[in-house]
Tab-separated table of C-alpha atoms in Angstrom:
chain	number	residue	atom	x	y	z
A	1	MET	CA	105.453	112.231	68.978
A	2	ASP	CA	109.169	111.635	67.710
A	3	ILE	CA	110.638	108.575	68.117
A	4	TYR	CA	112.865	109.709	71.611
A	5	ASP	CA	109.170	110.319	73.234
A	6	PHE	CA	108.247	106.867	71.741
A	7	LYS	CA	111.456	105.259	73.275
A	8	ASN	CA	111.365	107.554	76.848
A	9	ALA	CA	107.296	106.188	77.227
A	10	PHE	CA	107.992	102.539	76.248
A	11	LEU	CA	110.728	102.604	78.711
A	12	ILE	CA	108.833	104.135	81.574
A	13	GLY	CA	105.907	101.241	81.299
A	14	PHE	CA	108.425	98.658	81.084
A	15	PHE	CA	110.147	99.908	84.037
A	16	MET	CA	106.815	100.390	85.552
A	17	ALA	CA	105.842	96.832	85.528
A	18	PHE	CA	109.053	95.630	87.632
A	19	MET	CA	108.014	97.954	90.480
A	20	ILE	CA	107.854	95.920	93.722
A	21	GLY	CA	104.739	95.987	95.192
A	22	PRO	CA	101.323	93.769	95.734
A	23	VAL	CA	99.988	93.817	92.376
A	24	PHE	CA	103.896	91.984	91.251
A	25	PHE	CA	103.827	89.362	93.628
A	26	MET	CA	100.261	88.982	92.572
A	27	LEU	CA	100.617	88.553	89.044
A	28	ILE	CA	103.552	86.138	89.304
A	29	GLN	CA	101.784	83.863	91.683
A	30	THR	CA	98.564	84.313	89.984
A	31	SER	CA	100.762	83.183	86.945
A	32	ILE	CA	102.023	80.570	88.797
A	33	LEU	CA	99.171	78.957	90.870
A	34	LYS	CA	96.686	79.909	87.937
A	35	GLY	CA	98.083	79.534	84.374
A	36	ALA	CA	98.458	82.742	81.783
A	37	ARG	CA	95.187	82.429	80.866
A	38	ALA	CA	94.109	83.845	84.745
A	39	ALA	CA	97.129	86.259	85.131
A	40	ILE	CA	96.281	87.755	82.003
A	41	ALA	CA	92.493	88.288	83.402
A	42	PHE	CA	94.438	90.064	86.530
A	43	ASP	CA	96.487	92.046	84.871
A	44	LEU	CA	94.114	93.637	82.223
A	45	GLY	CA	92.261	94.815	85.531
A	46	VAL	CA	95.341	96.617	86.486
A	47	ILE	CA	95.568	98.294	82.944
A	48	LEU	CA	92.287	99.365	83.450
A	49	GLY	CA	93.348	100.647	86.885
A	50	ASP	CA	96.026	102.541	85.472
A	51	ILE	CA	94.363	103.716	82.308
A	52	THR	CA	91.508	105.029	84.600
A	53	PHE	CA	94.075	107.232	87.068
A	54	ILE	CA	95.667	108.631	83.706
A	55	LEU	CA	92.339	110.190	82.494
A	56	ILE	CA	91.504	111.508	86.136
A	57	ALA	CA	95.068	112.624	86.283
A	58	TYR	CA	95.152	114.301	82.770
A	59	PHE	CA	91.236	115.444	83.001
A	60	GLY	CA	91.556	116.874	86.357
A	61	SER	CA	94.770	118.581	85.728
A	62	ARG	CA	94.504	120.425	82.019
A	63	SER	CA	93.741	123.133	82.885
A	64	PHE	CA	96.383	123.775	85.610
A	65	LEU	CA	99.047	122.593	82.511
A	66	GLU	CA	97.417	125.265	79.974
A	67	LYS	CA	98.900	127.842	82.695
A	68	ILE	CA	101.995	126.703	83.698
A	69	LYS	CA	103.113	124.676	80.596
A	70	ASP	CA	105.902	127.105	79.732
A	71	ASP	CA	107.442	127.886	82.977
A	72	PRO	CA	110.491	126.122	83.742
A	73	ARG	CA	110.151	125.999	87.494
A	74	LEU	CA	107.354	122.790	86.621
A	75	PHE	CA	110.372	120.949	85.551
A	76	PHE	CA	112.833	121.576	88.222
A	77	ILE	CA	109.942	120.784	91.022
A	78	GLY	CA	109.583	117.598	88.887
A	79	GLY	CA	112.671	117.029	88.778
A	80	LEU	CA	113.339	117.281	92.396
A	81	VAL	CA	110.407	115.205	93.146
A	82	LEU	CA	111.999	112.402	91.274
A	83	ILE	CA	115.564	112.746	93.020
A	84	ILE	CA	113.881	112.416	96.028
A	85	TYR	CA	111.903	109.719	95.211
A	86	GLY	CA	114.856	108.226	93.930
A	87	LEU	CA	117.476	108.537	96.597
A	88	ILE	CA	114.314	107.168	99.406
A	89	THR	CA	114.226	104.278	97.296
A	90	TYR	CA	117.650	103.566	97.183
A	91	PHE	CA	118.362	104.246	101.099
A	92	ASP	CA	114.959	102.217	101.451
A	93	LYS	CA	117.144	99.268	103.911
A	94	GLN	CA	113.313	97.770	104.913
A	95	ASN	CA	112.874	97.215	100.592
A	96	LYS	CA	113.886	93.623	101.173
A	97	LYS	CA	111.697	92.908	104.495
A	98	GLU	CA	108.785	94.372	102.296
A	99	ALA	CA	109.252	91.959	99.582
A	100	LEU	CA	109.106	89.398	101.589
A	101	ALA	CA	106.002	90.615	103.810
A	102	SER	CA	104.043	91.479	100.740
A	103	ALA	CA	104.626	88.220	99.112
A	104	GLU	CA	103.757	86.137	102.195
A	105	THR	CA	100.375	88.322	102.583
A	106	ILE	CA	98.728	87.954	99.165
A	107	GLU	CA	96.189	85.287	98.205
A	108	VAL	CA	95.494	83.445	94.989
A	109	PRO	CA	91.917	82.485	94.455
A	110	ILE	CA	91.174	79.044	94.384
A	111	GLN	CA	89.021	78.538	91.296
A	112	ASN	CA	90.152	80.233	88.007
A	113	ASN	CA	86.743	82.885	87.829
A	114	TYR	CA	88.190	85.539	85.282
A	115	ILE	CA	85.956	88.365	85.673
A	116	LYS	CA	86.493	88.307	89.538
A	117	LEU	CA	90.180	88.090	88.488
A	118	PHE	CA	90.065	90.760	86.189
A	119	PHE	CA	87.860	93.067	88.635
A	120	LYS	CA	90.470	92.333	91.549
A	121	GLY	CA	93.272	93.324	89.472
A	122	TYR	CA	91.317	96.912	88.968
A	123	PHE	CA	90.537	97.359	92.698
A	124	LEU	CA	93.821	96.531	94.194
A	125	ASN	CA	95.538	98.847	91.695
A	126	PHE	CA	92.777	100.982	91.930
A	127	ILE	CA	92.708	101.610	95.648
A	128	ASN	CA	96.207	102.308	96.017
A	129	ILE	CA	96.606	106.279	95.846
A	130	GLY	CA	99.887	105.813	95.120
A	131	VAL	CA	99.376	105.160	91.660
A	132	LEU	CA	97.291	107.717	90.793
A	133	ALA	CA	99.986	110.137	92.423
A	134	PHE	CA	102.613	108.675	89.849
A	135	TRP	CA	100.183	109.037	86.814
A	136	LEU	CA	99.305	112.644	88.236
A	137	GLY	CA	103.315	113.526	88.557
A	138	THR	CA	103.445	111.699	85.426
A	139	VAL	CA	101.011	114.153	83.324
A	140	LEU	CA	102.175	117.115	85.111
A	141	LEU	CA	106.347	116.644	83.576
A	142	VAL	CA	105.015	115.105	80.162
A	143	GLY	CA	102.235	117.449	79.196
A	144	PRO	CA	104.443	120.957	79.218
A	145	THR	CA	106.917	118.657	77.096
A	146	LEU	CA	104.621	117.869	74.830
A	147	LYS	CA	103.146	121.287	74.444
A	148	MET	CA	99.612	119.992	75.791
A	149	ASN	CA	99.059	118.268	72.625
A	150	PRO	CA	95.839	115.850	72.813
A	151	ASN	CA	96.886	113.523	70.242
A	152	SER	CA	101.302	113.153	71.480
A	153	ILE	CA	99.692	112.828	75.033
A	154	PHE	CA	97.424	110.240	73.754
A	155	TRP	CA	100.157	108.272	72.251
A	156	TYR	CA	102.799	108.635	75.110
A	157	PHE	CA	100.585	107.018	77.357
A	158	ALA	CA	99.377	104.426	75.034
A	159	THR	CA	102.996	103.838	74.197
A	160	VAL	CA	103.027	103.954	78.418
A	161	ILE	CA	100.633	101.171	78.584
A	162	LEU	CA	102.024	99.238	75.381
A	163	GLY	CA	105.405	98.680	77.070
A	164	TYR	CA	103.629	98.400	80.455
A	165	ALA	CA	101.468	95.265	78.653
A	166	ILE	CA	104.409	93.645	77.023
A	167	THR	CA	106.405	93.360	80.072
A	168	ASP	CA	104.106	91.939	81.799
A	169	LEU	CA	103.052	89.317	79.702
A	170	GLY	CA	106.866	88.181	79.572
A	171	LYS	CA	106.865	88.417	83.406
A	172	ILE	CA	103.514	86.031	83.123
A	173	LEU	CA	104.843	83.599	80.941
A	174	LEU	CA	108.181	83.725	82.324
A	175	ALA	CA	106.410	83.353	85.877
A	176	LYS	CA	108.337	80.035	87.265
A	177	GLN	CA	111.910	81.329	86.310
A	178	LEU	CA	111.383	84.840	87.790
A	179	LYS	CA	110.015	82.938	90.852
A	180	ASN	CA	113.594	80.733	90.752
A	181	LYS	CA	115.100	84.032	90.654
A	182	MET	CA	113.616	86.840	92.066
A	183	THR	CA	114.782	86.234	95.853
A	184	PRO	CA	114.877	89.094	98.549
A	185	LEU	CA	118.198	90.548	97.451
A	186	VAL	CA	118.213	90.500	93.935
A	187	ILE	CA	114.653	92.668	94.719
A	188	TYR	CA	116.832	94.492	96.767
A	189	ARG	CA	119.514	95.009	94.185
A	190	LEU	CA	116.685	96.083	91.639
A	191	LYS	CA	114.928	98.747	93.970
A	192	ARG	CA	118.702	100.218	94.609
A	193	ILE	CA	118.856	99.971	91.260
A	194	MET	CA	115.729	101.766	90.554
A	195	GLY	CA	116.586	104.687	92.757
A	196	ILE	CA	119.576	105.706	90.599
A	197	ILE	CA	117.323	105.621	87.519
A	198	LEU	CA	115.099	107.912	89.133
A	199	VAL	CA	117.692	110.159	90.735
A	200	VAL	CA	119.974	110.557	86.858
A	201	CYS	CA	116.452	111.464	84.926
A	202	GLY	CA	115.415	113.639	87.677
A	203	VAL	CA	118.560	115.550	87.299
A	204	PHE	CA	118.500	115.595	83.529
A	205	LEU	CA	114.847	117.050	84.264
A	206	MET	CA	115.807	120.063	86.365
A	207	LEU	CA	118.481	120.939	83.734
A	208	LYS	CA	116.089	120.575	80.383
A	209	GLY	CA	114.090	123.398	82.975
A	210	PHE	CA	117.021	125.877	82.406
A	211	ILE	CA	118.873	125.277	79.554
A	212	PRO	CA	116.530	125.763	76.341
A	213	ASN	CA	115.292	123.518	74.242
A	214	ASP	CA	117.594	124.867	71.004
A	215	LYS	CA	120.638	124.365	73.311
A	216	ILE	CA	118.981	120.230	74.169
A	217	ASP	CA	118.906	119.756	70.406
A	218	GLN	CA	122.326	120.955	69.390
A	219	LEU	CA	123.429	118.910	71.987
A	220	ILE	CA	121.352	116.081	71.043
A	221	ASN	CA	122.767	116.356	67.170
């Protein structure tokens, strides 16, 4: 895995940490009400849930990936999925209401039972089938670009998790500041920015399916 892949993987982890949902608000509120250690215990459970999904997605789709790793249509389909998801995220006018509803419905444990918080983070993440769909799509997109090299795939996703964990740690330590700044309007704008980023990534991924790799290398260099 080269520095370009490392940077992309780290950025994926960074942006993942700002995906708005129950886990996002639970992490912030746990940090504010229970402290950093409780939030870290919860976050470790969330990360273990992600690792579980990555393993399921990778080993469950490996044989399929081996067959289609050189098929340019994979990049087109993957790019199209990213574009559609990005457009839905950008034009969804209910983002603000959903953010408020998520923040209001999350419950935080009264006592600092770190083991309980760990498993709560794990199962809160694990029951979200959308997370599995995300990791499956990521494996399908990344696997062929790394030529199905197990070592490269391992370090790619390890970097994604590292970027995610470091960003979450920053969120935990700055939870009080984030609480004041993460207003519904800011959340709405953040999701629109994420939508634009997804569309741009989708366009580049589609182009990669039609432009030979040597041409891409010439443009980069």
